[in-house]
Amino acid sequence: MGSETTAAYDAHADWYNDFMSAAAGDYLRRVHATLGDLLGPGDGVCLDVGCGTGAHVPPVADLGWTPLGVDLSVGQLRHAARRMPVAVADAARLPFADGALPAAVCVLISTDVPDYGAVIADIGRVLRPGGRFVHLGVHPCFIGAFADWSDRPRIVVDQRYADRAHTYDTWNPHGVRARVGGWHIPLADLLNAATAAGLRLERTVECGGSAVPDLFGFAAVKD
Ligand SMILES: C[S@@+](CC[C@H](N)C(=O)[O-])C[C@H]1O[C@@H](n2cnc3c(N)ncnc32)[C@H](O)[C@@H]1O
């Protein structure tokens, strides 16, 4: 099964563009710092898979890479096109030849596709040997329909952790999930997808605004 779904973000692209700029504040700074740390310096094209509005062009370009974005949502790409070259494409059917690219990043899309493993598999296909992949997303153990952060510092994780179905359930009526819903990929499945794609894990990172991490990422290299 591929990952393509309807371009749910078309209706929310202007909102998302604002949401991932000033309004995201510390969160966006943390995403950028973690992404830059995992990606490291380099040159050549860095494919931003599910690039959205292109919010992460600055940290990628600052490291020497040439960002190139793909996304399913034309509405999102309207914003991203002001920041980098873009193309409409399904993340699980990337319009690149096998082994064509030196680097790819995938930021905050693991809950936006029904089969994130298929996305990682296709990234593994288009990376050249030695190519670099950075995944950064919501922490699979602590962010999802199964996790209630409304009574912080207590965070309640319930048995829906095992449920991969699409849902709009969320404790937070103001976030992305309330607008477009989300899927879920458990931690082990996420890491196993990388190794199944021929990607060797180099480093993993958990980070958050409190002791409980809300972001999880890894850097991997195509063998
Ligand atoms: C939460 S946004 C993240 C955007 C950007 N990476 C960021 O961090 O701001 C998720 C993005 O994934 C895109 N997306 C969802 N399914 C996709 C697919 N099958 N192929 C490509 N992009 C997809 C959406 O259109 C949306 O722009």
PDB file of C-alpha atoms and ligand atoms in Angstrom:
ATOM      1  CA  MET A   1       0.000   0.000   0.000  1.00  0.00           C
ATOM      2  CA  GLY A   2       1.280   3.469  -0.849  1.00  0.00           C
ATOM      3  CA  SER A   3       0.861   6.530   1.298  1.00  0.00           C
ATOM      4  CA  GLU A   4      -1.170   8.734  -1.009  1.00  0.00           C
ATOM      5  CA  THR A   5      -4.290  10.266   0.442  1.00  0.00           C
ATOM      6  CA  THR A   6      -6.299  13.277  -0.508  1.00  0.00           C
ATOM      7  CA  ALA A   7      -4.376  16.504  -0.051  1.00  0.00           C
ATOM      8  CA  ALA A   8      -6.016  17.296   3.286  1.00  0.00           C
ATOM      9  CA  TYR A   9      -3.757  20.279   3.864  1.00  0.00           C
ATOM     10  CA  ASP A  10      -5.037  22.250   0.849  1.00  0.00           C
ATOM     11  CA  ALA A  11      -7.828  23.682   2.986  1.00  0.00           C
ATOM     12  CA  HIS A  12      -5.453  24.596   5.821  1.00  0.00           C
ATOM     13  CA  ALA A  13      -2.322  25.760   3.997  1.00  0.00           C
ATOM     14  CA  ASP A  14      -2.564  29.455   4.898  1.00  0.00           C
ATOM     15  CA  TRP A  15      -3.246  28.531   8.514  1.00  0.00           C
ATOM     16  CA  TYR A  16      -0.350  26.052   8.512  1.00  0.00           C
ATOM     17  CA  ASN A  17       2.030  28.598   7.020  1.00  0.00           C
ATOM     18  CA  ASP A  18       1.273  30.956   9.922  1.00  0.00           C
ATOM     19  CA  PHE A  19       1.249  28.104  12.443  1.00  0.00           C
ATOM     20  CA  MET A  20       4.766  27.016  11.447  1.00  0.00           C
ATOM     21  CA  SER A  21       6.234  30.502  11.577  1.00  0.00           C
ATOM     22  CA  ALA A  22       5.885  32.995  14.410  1.00  0.00           C
ATOM     23  CA  ALA A  23       3.153  31.048  16.219  1.00  0.00           C
ATOM     24  CA  ALA A  24       5.312  27.929  16.448  1.00  0.00           C
ATOM     25  CA  GLY A  25       7.939  29.881  18.418  1.00  0.00           C
ATOM     26  CA  ASP A  26      10.076  27.645  20.593  1.00  0.00           C
ATOM     27  CA  TYR A  27       8.703  24.504  18.977  1.00  0.00           C
ATOM     28  CA  LEU A  28       9.944  25.493  15.515  1.00  0.00           C
ATOM     29  CA  ARG A  29      13.310  26.537  16.946  1.00  0.00           C
ATOM     30  CA  ARG A  30      13.612  23.106  18.554  1.00  0.00           C
ATOM     31  CA  VAL A  31      12.644  21.350  15.328  1.00  0.00           C
ATOM     32  CA  HIS A  32      15.223  23.364  13.399  1.00  0.00           C
ATOM     33  CA  ALA A  33      17.997  22.804  15.929  1.00  0.00           C
ATOM     34  CA  THR A  34      17.335  19.052  16.047  1.00  0.00           C
ATOM     35  CA  LEU A  35      17.032  18.763  12.281  1.00  0.00           C
ATOM     36  CA  GLY A  36      20.285  20.652  11.725  1.00  0.00           C
ATOM     37  CA  ASP A  37      22.059  18.581  14.345  1.00  0.00           C
ATOM     38  CA  LEU A  38      20.961  15.274  12.778  1.00  0.00           C
ATOM     39  CA  LEU A  39      21.517  16.315   9.158  1.00  0.00           C
ATOM     40  CA  GLY A  40      24.924  17.942   9.497  1.00  0.00           C
ATOM     41  CA  PRO A  41      26.736  19.899   6.801  1.00  0.00           C
ATOM     42  CA  GLY A  42      26.874  18.775   3.183  1.00  0.00           C
ATOM     43  CA  ASP A  43      26.317  19.824  -0.377  1.00  0.00           C
ATOM     44  CA  GLY A  44      24.082  18.757  -3.225  1.00  0.00           C
ATOM     45  CA  VAL A  45      20.323  18.304  -3.163  1.00  0.00           C
ATOM     46  CA  CYS A  46      18.556  17.574   0.088  1.00  0.00           C
ATOM     47  CA  LEU A  47      15.039  16.374  -0.682  1.00  0.00           C
ATOM     48  CA  ASP A  48      12.442  17.604   1.817  1.00  0.00           C
ATOM     49  CA  VAL A  49       9.773  14.898   1.653  1.00  0.00           C
ATOM     50  CA  GLY A  50       6.329  16.217   2.616  1.00  0.00           C
ATOM     51  CA  CYS A  51       7.868  19.664   2.757  1.00  0.00           C
ATOM     52  CA  GLY A  52       4.604  21.442   3.503  1.00  0.00           C
ATOM     53  CA  THR A  53       5.084  25.189   3.360  1.00  0.00           C
ATOM     54  CA  GLY A  54       8.887  24.906   3.296  1.00  0.00           C
ATOM     55  CA  ALA A  55       9.328  25.922   6.915  1.00  0.00           C
ATOM     56  CA  HIS A  56      12.615  24.029   7.215  1.00  0.00           C
ATOM     57  CA  VAL A  57      14.466  25.543   4.274  1.00  0.00           C
ATOM     58  CA  PRO A  58      16.629  27.818   6.494  1.00  0.00           C
ATOM     59  CA  PRO A  59      18.356  25.145   8.618  1.00  0.00           C
ATOM     60  CA  VAL A  60      18.898  22.854   5.606  1.00  0.00           C
ATOM     61  CA  ALA A  61      20.308  25.630   3.394  1.00  0.00           C
ATOM     62  CA  ASP A  62      22.450  27.000   6.241  1.00  0.00           C
ATOM     63  CA  LEU A  63      24.249  23.641   6.353  1.00  0.00           C
ATOM     64  CA  GLY A  64      25.255  23.952   2.699  1.00  0.00           C
ATOM     65  CA  TRP A  65      22.573  21.689   1.179  1.00  0.00           C
ATOM     66  CA  THR A  66      20.320  22.706  -1.710  1.00  0.00           C
ATOM     67  CA  PRO A  67      16.729  22.105  -0.535  1.00  0.00           C
ATOM     68  CA  LEU A  68      14.168  20.648  -2.950  1.00  0.00           C
ATOM     69  CA  GLY A  69      10.626  20.019  -1.758  1.00  0.00           C
ATOM     70  CA  VAL A  70       7.900  17.525  -2.633  1.00  0.00           C
ATOM     71  CA  ASP A  71       4.419  17.375  -1.171  1.00  0.00           C
ATOM     72  CA  LEU A  72       0.965  16.142  -2.124  1.00  0.00           C
ATOM     73  CA  SER A  73      -0.741  19.419  -1.272  1.00  0.00           C
ATOM     74  CA  VAL A  74      -0.715  22.124  -3.925  1.00  0.00           C
ATOM     75  CA  GLY A  75      -1.916  24.581  -1.278  1.00  0.00           C
ATOM     76  CA  GLN A  76       1.102  23.861   0.914  1.00  0.00           C
ATOM     77  CA  LEU A  77       3.458  24.015  -2.081  1.00  0.00           C
ATOM     78  CA  ARG A  78       2.158  27.467  -3.013  1.00  0.00           C
ATOM     79  CA  HIS A  79       3.943  28.707   0.135  1.00  0.00           C
ATOM     80  CA  ALA A  80       6.954  26.399  -0.192  1.00  0.00           C
ATOM     81  CA  ALA A  81       7.598  27.541  -3.777  1.00  0.00           C
ATOM     82  CA  ARG A  82       8.569  30.945  -2.416  1.00  0.00           C
ATOM     83  CA  ARG A  83      11.372  29.245  -0.466  1.00  0.00           C
ATOM     84  CA  MET A  84      12.727  26.476  -2.744  1.00  0.00           C
ATOM     85  CA  PRO A  85      12.049  24.560  -5.965  1.00  0.00           C
ATOM     86  CA  VAL A  86       9.101  22.176  -5.441  1.00  0.00           C
ATOM     87  CA  ALA A  87       7.140  19.426  -7.145  1.00  0.00           C
ATOM     88  CA  VAL A  88       3.814  17.747  -6.444  1.00  0.00           C
ATOM     89  CA  ALA A  89       4.537  14.121  -5.564  1.00  0.00           C
ATOM     90  CA  ASP A  90       3.445  11.287  -3.317  1.00  0.00           C
ATOM     91  CA  ALA A  91       6.070  10.640  -0.661  1.00  0.00           C
ATOM     92  CA  ALA A  92       5.832   6.888  -1.286  1.00  0.00           C
ATOM     93  CA  ARG A  93       6.303   7.260  -5.064  1.00  0.00           C
ATOM     94  CA  LEU A  94       9.064   9.808  -5.367  1.00  0.00           C
ATOM     95  CA  PRO A  95       9.752  11.028  -8.908  1.00  0.00           C
ATOM     96  CA  PHE A  96      13.472  10.211  -8.788  1.00  0.00           C
ATOM     97  CA  ALA A  97      15.588   7.365 -10.097  1.00  0.00           C
ATOM     98  CA  ASP A  98      17.087   4.766  -7.774  1.00  0.00           C
ATOM     99  CA  GLY A  99      20.220   6.039  -6.034  1.00  0.00           C
ATOM    100  CA  ALA A 100      19.829   9.579  -7.393  1.00  0.00           C
ATOM    101  CA  LEU A 101      20.037  11.749  -4.284  1.00  0.00           C
ATOM    102  CA  PRO A 102      22.668  12.488  -1.617  1.00  0.00           C
ATOM    103  CA  ALA A 103      20.251  13.428   1.195  1.00  0.00           C
ATOM    104  CA  ALA A 104      16.622  13.520   2.272  1.00  0.00           C
ATOM    105  CA  VAL A 105      14.731  14.773   5.294  1.00  0.00           C
ATOM    106  CA  CYS A 106      11.200  13.990   6.370  1.00  0.00           C
ATOM    107  CA  VAL A 107       9.867  16.272   9.078  1.00  0.00           C
ATOM    108  CA  LEU A 108       6.552  15.959  10.905  1.00  0.00           C
ATOM    109  CA  ILE A 109       4.803  13.804   8.320  1.00  0.00           C
ATOM    110  CA  SER A 110       4.859  10.364   9.963  1.00  0.00           C
ATOM    111  CA  THR A 111       1.303  10.880  11.260  1.00  0.00           C
ATOM    112  CA  ASP A 112       0.038  12.312   7.963  1.00  0.00           C
ATOM    113  CA  VAL A 113       0.351   9.150   5.893  1.00  0.00           C
ATOM    114  CA  PRO A 114      -1.319   5.773   6.416  1.00  0.00           C
ATOM    115  CA  ASP A 115       1.903   3.877   5.725  1.00  0.00           C
ATOM    116  CA  TYR A 116       5.008   5.785   6.777  1.00  0.00           C
ATOM    117  CA  GLY A 117       7.053   2.617   6.263  1.00  0.00           C
ATOM    118  CA  ALA A 118       6.310   2.898   2.527  1.00  0.00           C
ATOM    119  CA  VAL A 119       7.597   6.478   2.583  1.00  0.00           C
ATOM    120  CA  ILE A 120      10.857   5.447   4.257  1.00  0.00           C
ATOM    121  CA  ALA A 121      11.194   2.555   1.784  1.00  0.00           C
ATOM    122  CA  ASP A 122      10.983   4.930  -1.167  1.00  0.00           C
ATOM    123  CA  ILE A 123      13.430   7.346   0.412  1.00  0.00           C
ATOM    124  CA  GLY A 124      15.815   4.406   0.809  1.00  0.00           C
ATOM    125  CA  ARG A 125      15.339   3.670  -2.906  1.00  0.00           C
ATOM    126  CA  VAL A 126      16.177   7.194  -4.142  1.00  0.00           C
ATOM    127  CA  LEU A 127      19.186   7.744  -1.868  1.00  0.00           C
ATOM    128  CA  ARG A 128      22.573   6.920  -3.276  1.00  0.00           C
ATOM    129  CA  PRO A 129      24.956   4.684  -1.299  1.00  0.00           C
ATOM    130  CA  GLY A 130      26.288   6.760   1.587  1.00  0.00           C
ATOM    131  CA  GLY A 131      23.295   9.088   1.239  1.00  0.00           C
ATOM    132  CA  ARG A 132      21.888  10.620   4.390  1.00  0.00           C
ATOM    133  CA  PHE A 133      18.333  10.449   5.747  1.00  0.00           C
ATOM    134  CA  VAL A 134      16.909  12.360   8.685  1.00  0.00           C
ATOM    135  CA  HIS A 135      13.527  11.511  10.136  1.00  0.00           C
ATOM    136  CA  LEU A 136      12.066  13.950  12.623  1.00  0.00           C
ATOM    137  CA  GLY A 137       8.532  13.655  13.870  1.00  0.00           C
ATOM    138  CA  VAL A 138       6.214  13.667  16.804  1.00  0.00           C
ATOM    139  CA  HIS A 139       7.392  11.208  19.428  1.00  0.00           C
ATOM    140  CA  PRO A 140       5.550   7.946  18.653  1.00  0.00           C
ATOM    141  CA  CYS A 141       5.287   7.029  22.351  1.00  0.00           C
ATOM    142  CA  PHE A 142       3.975  10.303  23.712  1.00  0.00           C
ATOM    143  CA  ILE A 143       2.114  12.125  20.927  1.00  0.00           C
ATOM    144  CA  GLY A 144      -1.043  10.771  19.363  1.00  0.00           C
ATOM    145  CA  ALA A 145      -4.712  10.140  19.958  1.00  0.00           C
ATOM    146  CA  PHE A 146      -3.631   7.800  22.793  1.00  0.00           C
ATOM    147  CA  ALA A 147      -1.841  10.556  24.778  1.00  0.00           C
ATOM    148  CA  ASP A 148      -3.555  13.246  26.824  1.00  0.00           C
ATOM    149  CA  TRP A 149      -1.403  16.266  27.751  1.00  0.00           C
ATOM    150  CA  SER A 150      -4.271  18.379  29.122  1.00  0.00           C
ATOM    151  CA  ASP A 151      -3.321  17.815  32.784  1.00  0.00           C
ATOM    152  CA  ARG A 152       0.425  18.513  32.587  1.00  0.00           C
ATOM    153  CA  PRO A 153       2.825  17.628  34.111  1.00  0.00           C
ATOM    154  CA  ARG A 154       0.797  14.405  34.212  1.00  0.00           C
ATOM    155  CA  ILE A 155       0.634  12.838  30.734  1.00  0.00           C
ATOM    156  CA  VAL A 156      -1.740   9.933  30.271  1.00  0.00           C
ATOM    157  CA  VAL A 157      -0.947   7.318  27.629  1.00  0.00           C
ATOM    158  CA  ASP A 158      -3.724   4.792  27.028  1.00  0.00           C
ATOM    159  CA  GLN A 159      -4.117   1.496  25.216  1.00  0.00           C
ATOM    160  CA  ARG A 160      -4.842   3.144  21.880  1.00  0.00           C
ATOM    161  CA  TYR A 161      -1.037   3.223  21.417  1.00  0.00           C
ATOM    162  CA  ALA A 162      -1.488   0.039  19.365  1.00  0.00           C
ATOM    163  CA  ASP A 163      -4.200   1.591  17.157  1.00  0.00           C
ATOM    164  CA  ARG A 164      -2.931   2.732  13.747  1.00  0.00           C
ATOM    165  CA  ALA A 165      -6.278   3.897  12.371  1.00  0.00           C
ATOM    166  CA  HIS A 166      -6.838   7.452  11.202  1.00  0.00           C
ATOM    167  CA  THR A 167      -8.549   9.571  13.819  1.00  0.00           C
ATOM    168  CA  TYR A 168      -9.282  13.167  14.742  1.00  0.00           C
ATOM    169  CA  ASP A 169      -9.182  12.315  18.460  1.00  0.00           C
ATOM    170  CA  THR A 170      -6.954  14.739  20.330  1.00  0.00           C
ATOM    171  CA  TRP A 171      -6.770  16.545  23.651  1.00  0.00           C
ATOM    172  CA  ASN A 172      -5.795  19.752  21.807  1.00  0.00           C
ATOM    173  CA  PRO A 173      -8.518  21.460  19.736  1.00  0.00           C
ATOM    174  CA  HIS A 174      -6.075  24.042  18.357  1.00  0.00           C
ATOM    175  CA  GLY A 175      -3.424  21.816  16.760  1.00  0.00           C
ATOM    176  CA  VAL A 176      -2.904  20.243  13.348  1.00  0.00           C
ATOM    177  CA  ARG A 177      -4.496  16.937  14.354  1.00  0.00           C
ATOM    178  CA  ALA A 178      -7.868  18.545  15.099  1.00  0.00           C
ATOM    179  CA  ARG A 179      -7.911  19.862  11.512  1.00  0.00           C
ATOM    180  CA  VAL A 180      -6.574  16.992   9.419  1.00  0.00           C
ATOM    181  CA  GLY A 181      -6.543  14.021  11.812  1.00  0.00           C
ATOM    182  CA  GLY A 182      -3.639  11.641  11.988  1.00  0.00           C
ATOM    183  CA  TRP A 183      -2.372   8.082  11.767  1.00  0.00           C
ATOM    184  CA  HIS A 184       0.085   6.483  14.186  1.00  0.00           C
ATOM    185  CA  ILE A 185       3.248   4.424  13.725  1.00  0.00           C
ATOM    186  CA  PRO A 186       4.576   2.709  16.875  1.00  0.00           C
ATOM    187  CA  LEU A 187       8.251   3.235  17.708  1.00  0.00           C
ATOM    188  CA  ALA A 188       9.491  -0.255  16.834  1.00  0.00           C
ATOM    189  CA  ASP A 189       7.720  -0.190  13.447  1.00  0.00           C
ATOM    190  CA  LEU A 190       9.298   3.197  12.692  1.00  0.00           C
ATOM    191  CA  LEU A 191      12.824   1.999  13.410  1.00  0.00           C
ATOM    192  CA  ASN A 192      12.284  -1.330  11.657  1.00  0.00           C
ATOM    193  CA  ALA A 193      11.064   0.528   8.550  1.00  0.00           C
ATOM    194  CA  ALA A 194      14.413   2.297   8.353  1.00  0.00           C
ATOM    195  CA  THR A 195      16.480  -0.864   8.573  1.00  0.00           C
ATOM    196  CA  ALA A 196      14.160  -2.643   6.098  1.00  0.00           C
ATOM    197  CA  ALA A 197      14.836   0.219   3.668  1.00  0.00           C
ATOM    198  CA  GLY A 198      18.584  -0.443   3.800  1.00  0.00           C
ATOM    199  CA  LEU A 199      19.227   2.523   6.069  1.00  0.00           C
ATOM    200  CA  ARG A 200      21.765   2.141   8.857  1.00  0.00           C
ATOM    201  CA  LEU A 201      20.796   4.048  11.981  1.00  0.00           C
ATOM    202  CA  GLU A 202      23.524   6.416  13.070  1.00  0.00           C
ATOM    203  CA  ARG A 203      21.893   8.333  15.890  1.00  0.00           C
ATOM    204  CA  THR A 204      18.517   8.796  17.564  1.00  0.00           C
ATOM    205  CA  VAL A 205      17.278  11.870  19.403  1.00  0.00           C
ATOM    206  CA  GLU A 206      14.411  12.580  21.782  1.00  0.00           C
ATOM    207  CA  CYS A 207      13.654  16.118  22.787  1.00  0.00           C
ATOM    208  CA  GLY A 208      10.904  18.143  24.311  1.00  0.00           C
ATOM    209  CA  GLY A 209       9.891  21.340  26.010  1.00  0.00           C
ATOM    210  CA  SER A 210       9.636  19.350  29.268  1.00  0.00           C
ATOM    211  CA  ALA A 211      11.173  16.149  30.615  1.00  0.00           C
ATOM    212  CA  VAL A 212       8.774  14.119  28.483  1.00  0.00           C
ATOM    213  CA  PRO A 213       9.908  14.319  24.858  1.00  0.00           C
ATOM    214  CA  ASP A 214       7.454  15.372  22.186  1.00  0.00           C
ATOM    215  CA  LEU A 215       9.863  14.907  19.269  1.00  0.00           C
ATOM    216  CA  PHE A 216      11.752  11.835  18.121  1.00  0.00           C
ATOM    217  CA  GLY A 217      14.275  11.758  15.302  1.00  0.00           C
ATOM    218  CA  PHE A 218      17.056   9.752  13.807  1.00  0.00           C
ATOM    219  CA  ALA A 219      19.843  10.087  11.291  1.00  0.00           C
ATOM    220  CA  ALA A 220      20.529   7.134   9.022  1.00  0.00           C
ATOM    221  CA  VAL A 221      22.884   6.357   6.166  1.00  0.00           C
ATOM    222  CA  LYS A 222      22.090   4.317   3.044  1.00  0.00           C
ATOM    223  CA  ASP A 223      24.366   1.291   3.043  1.00  0.00           C
TER     224      ASP A 223
HETATM  225  C1  LIG B   1       2.351  18.365   9.342  1.00  0.00           C
HETATM  226  S1  LIG B   1       2.730  18.749   7.668  1.00  0.00           S
HETATM  227  C2  LIG B   1       4.517  18.884   7.743  1.00  0.00           C
HETATM  228  C3  LIG B   1       5.047  19.767   6.679  1.00  0.00           C
HETATM  229  C4  LIG B   1       6.538  20.086   6.823  1.00  0.00           C
HETATM  230  N1  LIG B   1       7.343  18.908   6.679  1.00  0.00           N
HETATM  231  C5  LIG B   1       6.773  20.737   8.154  1.00  0.00           C
HETATM  232  O1  LIG B   1       7.452  20.124   9.009  1.00  0.00           O
HETATM  233  O2  LIG B   1       6.285  21.837   8.366  1.00  0.00           O
HETATM  234  C6  LIG B   1       2.529  17.211   6.820  1.00  0.00           C
HETATM  235  C7  LIG B   1       2.719  17.363   5.316  1.00  0.00           C
HETATM  236  O3  LIG B   1       2.721  16.082   4.700  1.00  0.00           O
HETATM  237  C8  LIG B   1       2.093  16.216   3.446  1.00  0.00           C
HETATM  238  N2  LIG B   1       1.669  14.902   2.974  1.00  0.00           N
HETATM  239  C9  LIG B   1       0.696  14.103   3.461  1.00  0.00           C
HETATM  240  N3  LIG B   1       0.616  12.966   2.755  1.00  0.00           N
HETATM  241  C10 LIG B   1       1.563  13.047   1.791  1.00  0.00           C
HETATM  242  C11 LIG B   1       1.986  12.181   0.756  1.00  0.00           C
HETATM  243  N4  LIG B   1       1.410  10.985   0.573  1.00  0.00           N
HETATM  244  N5  LIG B   1       2.980  12.576  -0.045  1.00  0.00           N
HETATM  245  C12 LIG B   1       3.584  13.787   0.120  1.00  0.00           C
HETATM  246  N6  LIG B   1       3.237  14.642   1.102  1.00  0.00           N
HETATM  247  C13 LIG B   1       2.234  14.280   1.919  1.00  0.00           C
HETATM  248  C14 LIG B   1       0.940  17.153   3.720  1.00  0.00           C
HETATM  249  O4  LIG B   1       0.395  17.711   2.539  1.00  0.00           O
HETATM  250  C15 LIG B   1       1.606  18.168   4.627  1.00  0.00           C
HETATM  251  O5  LIG B   1       2.154  19.248   3.921  1.00  0.00           O
END
